[in-house]
Short mmCIF file of N, CA and C in Angstrom, two decimals:
data_model
loop_
_atom_site.label_atom_id
_atom_site.label_comp_id
_atom_site.label_asym_id
_atom_site.label_seq_id
_atom_site.Cartn_x
_atom_site.Cartn_y
_atom_site.Cartn_z
N MET J 15 113.18 86.45 87.28
CA MET J 15 112.54 87.58 87.90
C MET J 15 111.10 87.69 87.40
N THR J 16 110.19 87.93 88.30
CA THR J 16 108.78 88.05 87.94
C THR J 16 108.52 89.40 87.30
N ASP J 17 107.65 89.41 86.31
CA ASP J 17 107.25 90.64 85.63
C ASP J 17 106.59 91.58 86.65
N PRO J 18 107.04 92.84 86.72
CA PRO J 18 106.45 93.78 87.68
C PRO J 18 104.94 93.94 87.51
N ARG J 19 104.44 93.84 86.29
CA ARG J 19 102.98 93.94 86.08
C ARG J 19 102.27 92.77 86.74
N GLN J 20 102.88 91.59 86.71
CA GLN J 20 102.30 90.44 87.40
C GLN J 20 102.30 90.65 88.90
N LEU J 21 103.40 91.20 89.40
CA LEU J 21 103.48 91.50 90.84
C LEU J 21 102.36 92.45 91.25
N LEU J 22 102.13 93.48 90.44
CA LEU J 22 101.07 94.44 90.76
C LEU J 22 99.70 93.79 90.70
N GLY J 23 99.48 92.94 89.71
CA GLY J 23 98.21 92.24 89.60
C GLY J 23 97.96 91.31 90.79
N GLN J 24 98.98 90.58 91.16
CA GLN J 24 98.86 89.69 92.31
C GLN J 24 98.67 90.50 93.59
N GLY J 25 99.41 91.60 93.70
CA GLY J 25 99.28 92.46 94.87
C GLY J 25 97.88 93.05 94.99
N LEU J 26 97.34 93.48 93.86
CA LEU J 26 95.99 94.05 93.87
C LEU J 26 94.96 93.01 94.29
N ALA J 27 95.11 91.79 93.82
CA ALA J 27 94.18 90.72 94.23
C ALA J 27 94.25 90.50 95.74
N LEU J 28 95.47 90.48 96.28
CA LEU J 28 95.63 90.31 97.72
C LEU J 28 95.08 91.51 98.49
N HIS J 29 95.32 92.69 97.95
CA HIS J 29 94.82 93.92 98.56
C HIS J 29 93.30 93.86 98.68
N ARG J 30 92.65 93.45 97.62
CA ARG J 30 91.18 93.34 97.61
C ARG J 30 90.67 92.30 98.60
N GLN J 31 91.50 91.32 98.90
CA GLN J 31 91.14 90.28 99.88
C GLN J 31 91.45 90.70 101.31
N GLY J 32 92.03 91.89 101.46
CA GLY J 32 92.38 92.37 102.79
C GLY J 32 93.71 91.83 103.30
N ARG J 33 94.47 91.21 102.44
CA ARG J 33 95.77 90.65 102.82
C ARG J 33 96.84 91.72 102.56
N LEU J 34 96.80 92.76 103.40
CA LEU J 34 97.55 93.97 103.14
C LEU J 34 99.06 93.79 103.23
N ALA J 35 99.54 93.05 104.17
CA ALA J 35 101.00 92.86 104.30
C ALA J 35 101.57 92.16 103.06
N GLU J 36 100.85 91.17 102.58
CA GLU J 36 101.31 90.45 101.39
C GLU J 36 101.25 91.34 100.15
N ALA J 37 100.18 92.10 100.04
CA ALA J 37 100.03 93.03 98.91
C ALA J 37 101.14 94.07 98.93
N GLU J 38 101.41 94.62 100.11
CA GLU J 38 102.46 95.62 100.24
C GLU J 38 103.81 95.07 99.79
N ALA J 39 104.12 93.86 100.18
CA ALA J 39 105.39 93.24 99.79
C ALA J 39 105.51 93.14 98.26
N LEU J 40 104.43 92.77 97.60
CA LEU J 40 104.46 92.66 96.14
C LEU J 40 104.55 94.02 95.47
N TYR J 41 103.85 95.03 96.01
CA TYR J 41 103.95 96.39 95.46
C TYR J 41 105.39 96.89 95.58
N ARG J 42 106.01 96.62 96.72
CA ARG J 42 107.39 97.08 96.92
C ARG J 42 108.36 96.34 95.99
N GLN J 43 108.11 95.07 95.75
CA GLN J 43 108.94 94.32 94.79
C GLN J 43 108.82 94.93 93.40
N ALA J 44 107.61 95.28 93.01
CA ALA J 44 107.40 95.89 91.70
C ALA J 44 108.14 97.22 91.61
N LEU J 45 108.12 98.00 92.70
CA LEU J 45 108.83 99.28 92.71
C LEU J 45 110.35 99.10 92.64
N GLU J 46 110.84 98.02 93.22
CA GLU J 46 112.28 97.74 93.11
C GLU J 46 112.66 97.49 91.66
N ALA J 47 111.79 96.79 90.94
CA ALA J 47 112.05 96.48 89.54
C ALA J 47 111.84 97.69 88.63
N LEU J 48 110.85 98.52 88.98
CA LEU J 48 110.51 99.70 88.19
C LEU J 48 110.43 100.93 89.10
N PRO J 49 111.56 101.44 89.55
CA PRO J 49 111.52 102.60 90.45
C PRO J 49 110.76 103.77 89.82
N GLY J 50 109.89 104.36 90.60
CA GLY J 50 109.13 105.51 90.12
C GLY J 50 107.93 105.18 89.26
N ALA J 51 107.59 103.91 89.13
CA ALA J 51 106.44 103.52 88.30
C ALA J 51 105.15 104.05 88.92
N PRO J 52 104.40 104.87 88.19
CA PRO J 52 103.21 105.49 88.76
C PRO J 52 102.19 104.49 89.30
N GLU J 53 101.96 103.40 88.59
CA GLU J 53 100.95 102.45 89.05
C GLU J 53 101.35 101.78 90.35
N ALA J 54 102.63 101.42 90.47
CA ALA J 54 103.11 100.81 91.71
C ALA J 54 103.06 101.79 92.87
N LEU J 55 103.46 103.03 92.61
CA LEU J 55 103.40 104.07 93.65
C LEU J 55 101.96 104.33 94.08
N ASN J 56 101.06 104.34 93.11
CA ASN J 56 99.65 104.57 93.39
C ASN J 56 99.07 103.46 94.27
N LEU J 57 99.32 102.22 93.89
CA LEU J 57 98.77 101.10 94.66
C LEU J 57 99.37 101.03 96.06
N LEU J 58 100.68 101.22 96.16
CA LEU J 58 101.31 101.21 97.47
C LEU J 58 100.81 102.38 98.31
N GLY J 59 100.72 103.54 97.70
CA GLY J 59 100.25 104.71 98.43
C GLY J 59 98.83 104.55 98.93
N ALA J 60 97.96 104.01 98.09
CA ALA J 60 96.57 103.79 98.50
C ALA J 60 96.50 102.79 99.65
N LEU J 61 97.29 101.74 99.57
CA LEU J 61 97.30 100.74 100.64
C LEU J 61 97.76 101.35 101.96
N LEU J 62 98.84 102.11 101.91
CA LEU J 62 99.37 102.72 103.13
C LEU J 62 98.38 103.74 103.70
N ALA J 63 97.80 104.55 102.84
CA ALA J 63 96.84 105.56 103.29
C ALA J 63 95.63 104.89 103.92
N GLN J 64 95.22 103.80 103.35
CA GLN J 64 94.07 103.04 103.86
C GLN J 64 94.29 102.62 105.31
N GLN J 65 95.55 102.37 105.67
CA GLN J 65 95.86 101.91 107.01
C GLN J 65 95.90 103.06 108.03
N GLY J 66 96.01 104.29 107.52
CA GLY J 66 95.97 105.46 108.40
C GLY J 66 97.14 105.51 109.37
N GLY J 67 96.97 106.28 110.42
CA GLY J 67 98.01 106.41 111.44
C GLY J 67 99.32 106.87 110.84
N GLU J 68 100.40 106.29 111.31
CA GLU J 68 101.74 106.65 110.85
C GLU J 68 101.95 106.31 109.38
N ARG J 69 101.21 105.37 108.89
CA ARG J 69 101.40 104.94 107.49
C ARG J 69 100.78 105.92 106.50
N LEU J 70 99.87 106.76 106.99
CA LEU J 70 99.18 107.72 106.11
C LEU J 70 100.17 108.66 105.44
N ASP J 71 101.13 109.19 106.20
CA ASP J 71 102.10 110.11 105.62
C ASP J 71 102.93 109.45 104.52
N GLU J 72 103.34 108.21 104.75
CA GLU J 72 104.10 107.49 103.72
C GLU J 72 103.22 107.25 102.49
N GLY J 73 101.95 106.95 102.73
CA GLY J 73 101.03 106.75 101.62
C GLY J 73 100.85 108.01 100.80
N ILE J 74 100.69 109.14 101.47
CA ILE J 74 100.55 110.42 100.76
C ILE J 74 101.80 110.71 99.95
N ALA J 75 102.97 110.45 100.51
CA ALA J 75 104.22 110.68 99.78
C ALA J 75 104.28 109.82 98.52
N CYS J 76 103.88 108.56 98.61
CA CYS J 76 103.86 107.68 97.44
C CYS J 76 102.88 108.21 96.39
N LEU J 77 101.71 108.63 96.84
CA LEU J 77 100.70 109.14 95.91
C LEU J 77 101.17 110.43 95.25
N GLN J 78 101.86 111.28 95.98
CA GLN J 78 102.41 112.50 95.39
C GLN J 78 103.44 112.16 94.32
N GLN J 79 104.27 111.16 94.58
CA GLN J 79 105.25 110.72 93.58
C GLN J 79 104.56 110.17 92.34
N ALA J 80 103.47 109.43 92.55
CA ALA J 80 102.72 108.87 91.43
C ALA J 80 102.16 109.99 90.55
N VAL J 81 101.58 111.00 91.18
CA VAL J 81 101.02 112.13 90.43
C VAL J 81 102.12 112.88 89.70
N ALA J 82 103.27 113.07 90.34
CA ALA J 82 104.39 113.75 89.70
C ALA J 82 104.89 112.98 88.48
N ALA J 83 104.85 111.65 88.56
CA ALA J 83 105.33 110.81 87.46
C ALA J 83 104.35 110.75 86.30
N ALA J 84 103.05 110.92 86.60
CA ALA J 84 102.01 110.85 85.55
C ALA J 84 100.95 111.90 85.85
N PRO J 85 101.28 113.19 85.67
CA PRO J 85 100.38 114.27 86.08
C PRO J 85 99.04 114.30 85.35
N GLY J 86 98.95 113.67 84.21
CA GLY J 86 97.70 113.69 83.46
C GLY J 86 96.68 112.65 83.90
N ARG J 87 97.04 111.79 84.81
CA ARG J 87 96.12 110.72 85.24
C ARG J 87 95.24 111.18 86.38
N GLY J 88 93.98 111.31 86.09
CA GLY J 88 93.01 111.75 87.08
C GLY J 88 92.82 110.77 88.21
N ASP J 89 92.95 109.47 87.93
CA ASP J 89 92.76 108.48 88.98
C ASP J 89 93.82 108.61 90.07
N LEU J 90 95.02 108.98 89.68
CA LEU J 90 96.08 109.17 90.66
C LEU J 90 95.80 110.40 91.51
N ARG J 91 95.34 111.46 90.85
CA ARG J 91 95.00 112.68 91.59
C ARG J 91 93.85 112.43 92.56
N LEU J 92 92.89 111.63 92.14
CA LEU J 92 91.75 111.31 93.01
C LEU J 92 92.21 110.55 94.24
N ASN J 93 93.07 109.57 94.06
CA ASN J 93 93.58 108.82 95.22
C ASN J 93 94.36 109.73 96.16
N LEU J 94 95.15 110.64 95.60
CA LEU J 94 95.89 111.58 96.45
C LEU J 94 94.91 112.48 97.20
N ALA J 95 93.90 112.99 96.52
CA ALA J 95 92.91 113.85 97.17
C ALA J 95 92.21 113.12 98.30
N ASN J 96 91.85 111.87 98.07
CA ASN J 96 91.18 111.08 99.11
C ASN J 96 92.09 110.89 100.32
N ALA J 97 93.37 110.64 100.08
CA ALA J 97 94.31 110.45 101.19
C ALA J 97 94.49 111.76 101.96
N LEU J 98 94.58 112.87 101.24
CA LEU J 98 94.73 114.17 101.91
C LEU J 98 93.50 114.53 102.71
N ARG J 99 92.35 114.10 102.25
CA ARG J 99 91.11 114.37 102.96
C ARG J 99 91.10 113.63 104.31
N ILE J 100 91.69 112.44 104.34
CA ILE J 100 91.76 111.65 105.57
C ILE J 100 92.72 112.30 106.58
N ALA J 101 93.81 112.87 106.04
CA ALA J 101 94.89 113.39 106.89
C ALA J 101 94.45 114.49 107.83
#
């Protein structure tokens, strides 16, 4: 089994390259290994929100879960605020 941190790192690299479907798959794999992990929820939520449309609501839900799991992290709150601003 691949280390979830490696999955997130690989996913982030793909995300930055615009390879969103591949990045999403890796973020979801990381979440399967570490359910409720704030970083995985944050990255998946940001990716989904970035796509807008029907995916925006799912992205906001992921970002809300990330903030709930790590309420002291300002970066998570900022990503949630940005997604809510789009909505």
